PDB file of C-alpha atoms in Angstrom:
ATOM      1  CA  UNK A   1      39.673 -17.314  29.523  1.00 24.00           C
ATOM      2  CA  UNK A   2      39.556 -15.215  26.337  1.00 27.00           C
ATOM      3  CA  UNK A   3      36.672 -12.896  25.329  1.00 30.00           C
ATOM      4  CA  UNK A   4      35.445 -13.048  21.782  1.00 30.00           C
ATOM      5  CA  UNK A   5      32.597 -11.020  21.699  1.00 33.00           C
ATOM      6  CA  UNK A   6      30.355  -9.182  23.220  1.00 35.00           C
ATOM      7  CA  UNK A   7      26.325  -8.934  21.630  1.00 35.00           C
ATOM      8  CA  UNK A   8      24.383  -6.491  24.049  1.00 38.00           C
ATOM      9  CA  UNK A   9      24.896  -8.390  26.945  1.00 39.00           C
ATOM     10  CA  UNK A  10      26.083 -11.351  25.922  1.00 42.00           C
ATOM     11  CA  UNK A  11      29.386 -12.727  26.502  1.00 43.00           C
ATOM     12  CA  UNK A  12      31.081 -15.004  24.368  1.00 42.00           C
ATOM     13  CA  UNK A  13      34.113 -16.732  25.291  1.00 43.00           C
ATOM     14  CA  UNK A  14      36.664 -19.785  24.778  1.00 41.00           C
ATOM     15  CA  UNK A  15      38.328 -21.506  27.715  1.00 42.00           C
ATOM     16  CA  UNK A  16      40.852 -25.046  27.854  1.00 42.00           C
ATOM     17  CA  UNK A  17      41.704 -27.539  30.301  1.00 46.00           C
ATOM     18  CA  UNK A  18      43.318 -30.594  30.029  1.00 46.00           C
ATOM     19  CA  UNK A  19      44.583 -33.663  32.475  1.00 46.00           C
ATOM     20  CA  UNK A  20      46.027 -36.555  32.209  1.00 43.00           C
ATOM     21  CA  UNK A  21      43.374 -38.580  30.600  1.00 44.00           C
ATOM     22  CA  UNK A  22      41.737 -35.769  28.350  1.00 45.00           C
ATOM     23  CA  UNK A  23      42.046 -31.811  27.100  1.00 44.00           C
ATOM     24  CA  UNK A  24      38.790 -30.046  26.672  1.00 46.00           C
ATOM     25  CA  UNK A  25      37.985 -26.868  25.166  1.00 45.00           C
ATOM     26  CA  UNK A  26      34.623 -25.408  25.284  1.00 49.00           C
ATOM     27  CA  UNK A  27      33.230 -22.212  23.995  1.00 48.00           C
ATOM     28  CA  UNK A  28      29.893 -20.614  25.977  1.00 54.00           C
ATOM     29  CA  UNK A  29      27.733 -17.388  26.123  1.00 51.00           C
ATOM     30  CA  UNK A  30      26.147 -16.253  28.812  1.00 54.00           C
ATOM     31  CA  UNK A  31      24.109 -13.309  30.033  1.00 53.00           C
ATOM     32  CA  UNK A  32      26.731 -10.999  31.551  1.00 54.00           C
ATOM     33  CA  UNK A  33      23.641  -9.459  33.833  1.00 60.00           C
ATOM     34  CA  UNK A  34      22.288 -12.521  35.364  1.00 61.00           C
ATOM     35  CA  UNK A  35      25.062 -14.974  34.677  1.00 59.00           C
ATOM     36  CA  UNK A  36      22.762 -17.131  33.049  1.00 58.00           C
ATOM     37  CA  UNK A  37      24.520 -19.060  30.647  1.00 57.00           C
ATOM     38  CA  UNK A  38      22.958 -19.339  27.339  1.00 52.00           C
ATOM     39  CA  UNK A  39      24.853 -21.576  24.471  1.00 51.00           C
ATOM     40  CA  UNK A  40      27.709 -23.991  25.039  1.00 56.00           C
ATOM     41  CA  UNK A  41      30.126 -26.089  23.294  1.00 51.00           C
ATOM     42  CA  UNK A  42      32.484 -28.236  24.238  1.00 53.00           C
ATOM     43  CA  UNK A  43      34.957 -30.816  22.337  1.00 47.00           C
ATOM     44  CA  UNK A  44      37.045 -33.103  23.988  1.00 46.00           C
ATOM     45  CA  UNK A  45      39.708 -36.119  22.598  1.00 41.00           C
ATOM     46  CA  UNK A  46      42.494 -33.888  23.072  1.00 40.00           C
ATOM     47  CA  UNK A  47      41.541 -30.571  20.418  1.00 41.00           C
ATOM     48  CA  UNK A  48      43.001 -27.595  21.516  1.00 40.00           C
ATOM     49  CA  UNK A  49      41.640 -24.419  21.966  1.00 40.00           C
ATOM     50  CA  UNK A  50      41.795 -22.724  18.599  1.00 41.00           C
ATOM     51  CA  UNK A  51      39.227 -24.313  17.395  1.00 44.00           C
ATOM     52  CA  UNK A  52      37.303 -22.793  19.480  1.00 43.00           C
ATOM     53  CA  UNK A  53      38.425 -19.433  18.478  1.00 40.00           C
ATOM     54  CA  UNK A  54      37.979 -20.975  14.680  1.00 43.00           C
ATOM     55  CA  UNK A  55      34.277 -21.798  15.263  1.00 48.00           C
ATOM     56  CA  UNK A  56      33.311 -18.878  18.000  1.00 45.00           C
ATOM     57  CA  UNK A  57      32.381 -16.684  13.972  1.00 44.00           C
ATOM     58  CA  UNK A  58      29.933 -19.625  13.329  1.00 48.00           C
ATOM     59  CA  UNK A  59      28.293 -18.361  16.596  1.00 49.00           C
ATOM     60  CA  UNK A  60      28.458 -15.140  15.843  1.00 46.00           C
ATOM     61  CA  UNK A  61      26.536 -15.784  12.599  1.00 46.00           C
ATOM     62  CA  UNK A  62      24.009 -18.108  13.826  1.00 47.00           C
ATOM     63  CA  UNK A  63      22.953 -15.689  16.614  1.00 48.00           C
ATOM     64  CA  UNK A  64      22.851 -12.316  14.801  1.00 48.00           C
ATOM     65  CA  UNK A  65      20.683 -14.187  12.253  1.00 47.00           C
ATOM     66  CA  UNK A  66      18.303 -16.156  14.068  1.00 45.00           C
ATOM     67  CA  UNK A  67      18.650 -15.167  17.513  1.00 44.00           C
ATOM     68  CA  UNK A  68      16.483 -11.524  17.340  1.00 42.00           C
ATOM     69  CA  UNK A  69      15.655 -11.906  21.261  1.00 42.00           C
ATOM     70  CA  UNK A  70      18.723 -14.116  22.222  1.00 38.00           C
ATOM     71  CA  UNK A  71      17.387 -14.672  25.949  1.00 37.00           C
ATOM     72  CA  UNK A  72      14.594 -16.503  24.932  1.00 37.00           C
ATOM     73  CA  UNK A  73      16.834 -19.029  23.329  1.00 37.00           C
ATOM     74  CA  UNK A  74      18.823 -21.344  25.760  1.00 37.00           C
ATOM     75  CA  UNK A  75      19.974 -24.600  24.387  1.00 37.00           C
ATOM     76  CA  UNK A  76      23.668 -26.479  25.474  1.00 34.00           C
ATOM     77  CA  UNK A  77      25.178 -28.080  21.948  1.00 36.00           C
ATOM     78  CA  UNK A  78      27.753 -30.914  23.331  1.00 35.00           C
ATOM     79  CA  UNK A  79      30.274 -32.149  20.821  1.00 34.00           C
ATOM     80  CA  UNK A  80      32.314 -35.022  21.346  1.00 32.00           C
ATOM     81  CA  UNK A  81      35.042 -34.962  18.176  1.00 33.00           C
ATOM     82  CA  UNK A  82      37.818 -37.044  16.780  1.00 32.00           C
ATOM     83  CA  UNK A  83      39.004 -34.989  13.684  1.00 34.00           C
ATOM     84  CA  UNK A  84      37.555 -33.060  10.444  1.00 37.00           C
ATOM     85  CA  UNK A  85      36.955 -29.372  11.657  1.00 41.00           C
ATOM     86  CA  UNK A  86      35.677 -28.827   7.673  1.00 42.00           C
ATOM     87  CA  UNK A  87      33.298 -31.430   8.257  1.00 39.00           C
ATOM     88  CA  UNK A  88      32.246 -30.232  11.600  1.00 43.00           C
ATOM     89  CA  UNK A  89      32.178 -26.608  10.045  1.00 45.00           C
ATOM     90  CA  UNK A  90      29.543 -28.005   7.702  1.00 43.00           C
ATOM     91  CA  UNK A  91      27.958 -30.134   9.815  1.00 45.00           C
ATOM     92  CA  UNK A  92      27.288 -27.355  12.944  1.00 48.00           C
ATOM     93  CA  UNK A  93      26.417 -24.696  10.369  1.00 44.00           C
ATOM     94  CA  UNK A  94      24.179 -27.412   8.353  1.00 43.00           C
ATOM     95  CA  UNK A  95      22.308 -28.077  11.063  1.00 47.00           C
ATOM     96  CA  UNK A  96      21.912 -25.146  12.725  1.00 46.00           C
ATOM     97  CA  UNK A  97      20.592 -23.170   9.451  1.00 43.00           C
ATOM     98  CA  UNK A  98      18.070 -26.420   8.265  1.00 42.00           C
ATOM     99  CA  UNK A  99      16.641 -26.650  11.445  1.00 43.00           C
ATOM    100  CA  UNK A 100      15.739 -22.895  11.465  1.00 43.00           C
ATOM    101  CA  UNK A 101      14.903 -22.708   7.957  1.00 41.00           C
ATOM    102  CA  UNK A 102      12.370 -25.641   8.026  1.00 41.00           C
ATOM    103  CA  UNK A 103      10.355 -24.203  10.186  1.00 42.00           C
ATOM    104  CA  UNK A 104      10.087 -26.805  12.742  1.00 40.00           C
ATOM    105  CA  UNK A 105       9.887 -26.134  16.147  1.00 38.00           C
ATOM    106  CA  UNK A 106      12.949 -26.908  18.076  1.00 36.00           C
ATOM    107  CA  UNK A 107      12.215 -27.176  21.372  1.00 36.00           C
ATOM    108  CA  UNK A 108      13.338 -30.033  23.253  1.00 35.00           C
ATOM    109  CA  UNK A 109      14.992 -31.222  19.945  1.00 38.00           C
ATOM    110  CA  UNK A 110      17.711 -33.688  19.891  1.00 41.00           C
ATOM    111  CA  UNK A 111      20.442 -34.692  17.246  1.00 42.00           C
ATOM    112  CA  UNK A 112      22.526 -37.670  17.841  1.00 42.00           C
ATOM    113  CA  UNK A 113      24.886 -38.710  15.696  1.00 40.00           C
ATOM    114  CA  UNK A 114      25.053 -42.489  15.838  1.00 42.00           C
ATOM    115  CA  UNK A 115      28.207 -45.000  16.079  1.00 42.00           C
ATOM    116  CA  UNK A 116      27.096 -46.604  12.468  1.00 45.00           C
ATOM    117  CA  UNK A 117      27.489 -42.529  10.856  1.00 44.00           C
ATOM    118  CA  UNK A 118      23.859 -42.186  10.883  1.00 49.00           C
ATOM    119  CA  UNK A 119      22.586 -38.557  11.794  1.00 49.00           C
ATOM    120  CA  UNK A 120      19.045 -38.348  13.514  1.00 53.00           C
ATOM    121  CA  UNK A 121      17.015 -35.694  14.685  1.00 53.00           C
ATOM    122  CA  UNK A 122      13.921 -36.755  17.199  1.00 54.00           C
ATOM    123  CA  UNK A 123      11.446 -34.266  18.599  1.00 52.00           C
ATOM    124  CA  UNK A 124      10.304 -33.978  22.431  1.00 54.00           C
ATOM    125  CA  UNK A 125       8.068 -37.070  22.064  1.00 60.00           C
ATOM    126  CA  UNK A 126      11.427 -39.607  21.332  1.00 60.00           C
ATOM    127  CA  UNK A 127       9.899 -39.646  18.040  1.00 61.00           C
ATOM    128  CA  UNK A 128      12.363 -39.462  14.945  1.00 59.00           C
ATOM    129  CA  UNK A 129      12.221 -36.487  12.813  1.00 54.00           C
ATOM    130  CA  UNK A 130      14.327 -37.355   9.872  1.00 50.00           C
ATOM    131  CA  UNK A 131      17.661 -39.358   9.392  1.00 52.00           C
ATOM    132  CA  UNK A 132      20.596 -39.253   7.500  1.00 48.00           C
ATOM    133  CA  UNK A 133      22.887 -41.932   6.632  1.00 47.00           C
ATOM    134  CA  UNK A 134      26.532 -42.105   5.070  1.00 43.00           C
ATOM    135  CA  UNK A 135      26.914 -43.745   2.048  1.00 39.00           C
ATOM    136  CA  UNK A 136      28.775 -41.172  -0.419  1.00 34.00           C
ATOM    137  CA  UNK A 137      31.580 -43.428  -0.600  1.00 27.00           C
ATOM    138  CA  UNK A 138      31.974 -46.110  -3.472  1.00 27.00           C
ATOM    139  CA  UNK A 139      32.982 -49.307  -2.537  1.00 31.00           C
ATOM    140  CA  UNK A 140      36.938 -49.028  -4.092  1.00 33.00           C
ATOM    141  CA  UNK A 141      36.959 -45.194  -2.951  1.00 40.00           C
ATOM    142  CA  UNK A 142      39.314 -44.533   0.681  1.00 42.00           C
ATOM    143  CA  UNK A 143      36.700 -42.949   3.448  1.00 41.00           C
ATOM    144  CA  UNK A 144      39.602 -41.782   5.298  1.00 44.00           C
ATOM    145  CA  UNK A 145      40.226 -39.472   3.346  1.00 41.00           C
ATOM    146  CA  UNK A 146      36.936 -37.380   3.737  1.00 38.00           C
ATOM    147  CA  UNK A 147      38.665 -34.019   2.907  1.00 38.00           C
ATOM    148  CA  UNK A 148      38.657 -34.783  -1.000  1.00 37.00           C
ATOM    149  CA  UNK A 149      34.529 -35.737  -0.587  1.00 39.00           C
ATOM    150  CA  UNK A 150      32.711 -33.895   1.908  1.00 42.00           C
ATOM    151  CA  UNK A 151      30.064 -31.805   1.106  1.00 43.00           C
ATOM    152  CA  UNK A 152      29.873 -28.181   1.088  1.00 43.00           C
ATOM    153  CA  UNK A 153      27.662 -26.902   4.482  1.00 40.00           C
ATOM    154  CA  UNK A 154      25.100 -25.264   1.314  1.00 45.00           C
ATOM    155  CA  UNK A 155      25.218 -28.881  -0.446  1.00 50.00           C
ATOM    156  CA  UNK A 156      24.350 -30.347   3.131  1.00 46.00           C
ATOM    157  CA  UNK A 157      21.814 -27.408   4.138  1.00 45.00           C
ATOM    158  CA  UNK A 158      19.955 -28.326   0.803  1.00 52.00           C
ATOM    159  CA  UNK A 159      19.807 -32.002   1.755  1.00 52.00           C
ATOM    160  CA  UNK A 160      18.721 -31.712   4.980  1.00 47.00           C
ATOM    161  CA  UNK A 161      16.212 -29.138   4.293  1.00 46.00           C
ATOM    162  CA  UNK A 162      14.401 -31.228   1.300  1.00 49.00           C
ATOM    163  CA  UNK A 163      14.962 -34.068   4.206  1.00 46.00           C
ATOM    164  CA  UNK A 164      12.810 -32.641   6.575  1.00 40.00           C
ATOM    165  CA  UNK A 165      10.038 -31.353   3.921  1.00 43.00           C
ATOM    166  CA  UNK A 166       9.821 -34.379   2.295  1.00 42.00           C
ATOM    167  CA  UNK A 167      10.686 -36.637   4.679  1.00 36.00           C
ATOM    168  CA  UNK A 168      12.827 -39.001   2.283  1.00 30.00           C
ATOM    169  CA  UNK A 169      16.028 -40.655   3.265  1.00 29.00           C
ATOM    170  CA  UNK A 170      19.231 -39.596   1.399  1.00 27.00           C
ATOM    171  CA  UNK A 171      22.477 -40.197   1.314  1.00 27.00           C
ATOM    172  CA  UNK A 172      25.221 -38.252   3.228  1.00 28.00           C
ATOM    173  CA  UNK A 173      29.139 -38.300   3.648  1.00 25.00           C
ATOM    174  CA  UNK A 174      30.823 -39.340   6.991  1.00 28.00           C
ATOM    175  CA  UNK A 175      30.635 -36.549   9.866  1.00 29.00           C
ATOM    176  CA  UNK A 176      33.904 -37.118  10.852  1.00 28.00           C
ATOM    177  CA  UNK A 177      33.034 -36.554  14.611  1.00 28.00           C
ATOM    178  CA  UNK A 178      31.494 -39.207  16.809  1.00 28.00           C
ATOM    179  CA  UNK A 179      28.278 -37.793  18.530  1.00 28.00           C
ATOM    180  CA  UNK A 180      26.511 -34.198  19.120  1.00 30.00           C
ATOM    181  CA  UNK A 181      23.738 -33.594  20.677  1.00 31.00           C
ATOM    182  CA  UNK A 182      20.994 -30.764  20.405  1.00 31.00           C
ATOM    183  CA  UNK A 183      18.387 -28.813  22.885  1.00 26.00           C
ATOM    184  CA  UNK A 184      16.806 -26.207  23.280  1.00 23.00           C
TER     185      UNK A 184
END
């Protein structure tokens, strides 16, 4: 297990395992006093470990900015991923910061990332918040190659926040990941 950081009391830190059928990294913080443990991520499909070291700054950020009383925020974010860390960059950050800036209460909030590349968010109720679906491609242009198209994490922090204010369906590129999920 490697330390990261260290915010007051809270411990951040990156750990990998791996068998035959799958490796899984996972990064977590926890209350170093009680043990309690506060944030986690995990990815699985065989990434290694440095990208949890790559991503543990995106932590850092989103807790020293929103997270003013830290204990009083305990969520688990699961990620299941196949490939695209820029993508999932933009797409943890995206959703991390439009959620916050909206204004919307997150508690008991869940984001799924469906099979058919649509991303939606549904409150404690089951009831959907907003959606996003993937159609940034053109018809003769190659969606495997998502690193020439994706969006920039501001371009899809914009989107998502006019999504949720105006409630409007728009048009996003392909999360190249296949599912996340979201409480708090």
């Amino acid at each position: 297990m490697l330390n990261l950081l260290k915010m007051k009391h809270v411990l951040a830190a990156a750990s990998c395992k791996s068998s035959s059928s799958e490796a899984i990294a996972s990064i977590f913080l926890s209350d170093d006093r009680t043990q309690t443990q506060i944030f986690k991520i995990e990815w699985h499909e065989g990434n290694h470990a440095r990208y949890c070291l790559y991503y543990a700054s995106l932590l850092e950020t989103f807790f020293s900015r929103y997270c003013t009383d830290i204990y009083d925020r305990k969520f688990i974010i699961r990620l299941w991923i196949s490939s695209g860390t820029k993508v999932l960059e933009c797409a943890i950050n995206a959703t991390m910061l439009a959620i916050f800036d909206s204004g919307i209460s997150i508690s008991d909030i869940f984001v799924a990332l469906q099979q058919d590349d649509t991303l939606r968010v549904y409150n404690k109720k089951d009831e959907p918040v907003f959606e996003l679906h993937d159609e940034i491609f053109s018809s003769s242009e190659d969606k495997s190659d998502i690193s020439k198209k994706h969006l920039t994490a501001k371009e899809i922090r914009q989107k998502m926040i006019f999504e949720i204010e105006n409630k409007f369906t728009f048009k996003l590129c392909t999360f190249n990941f296949q599912y996340l999920e979201l409480f708090y």
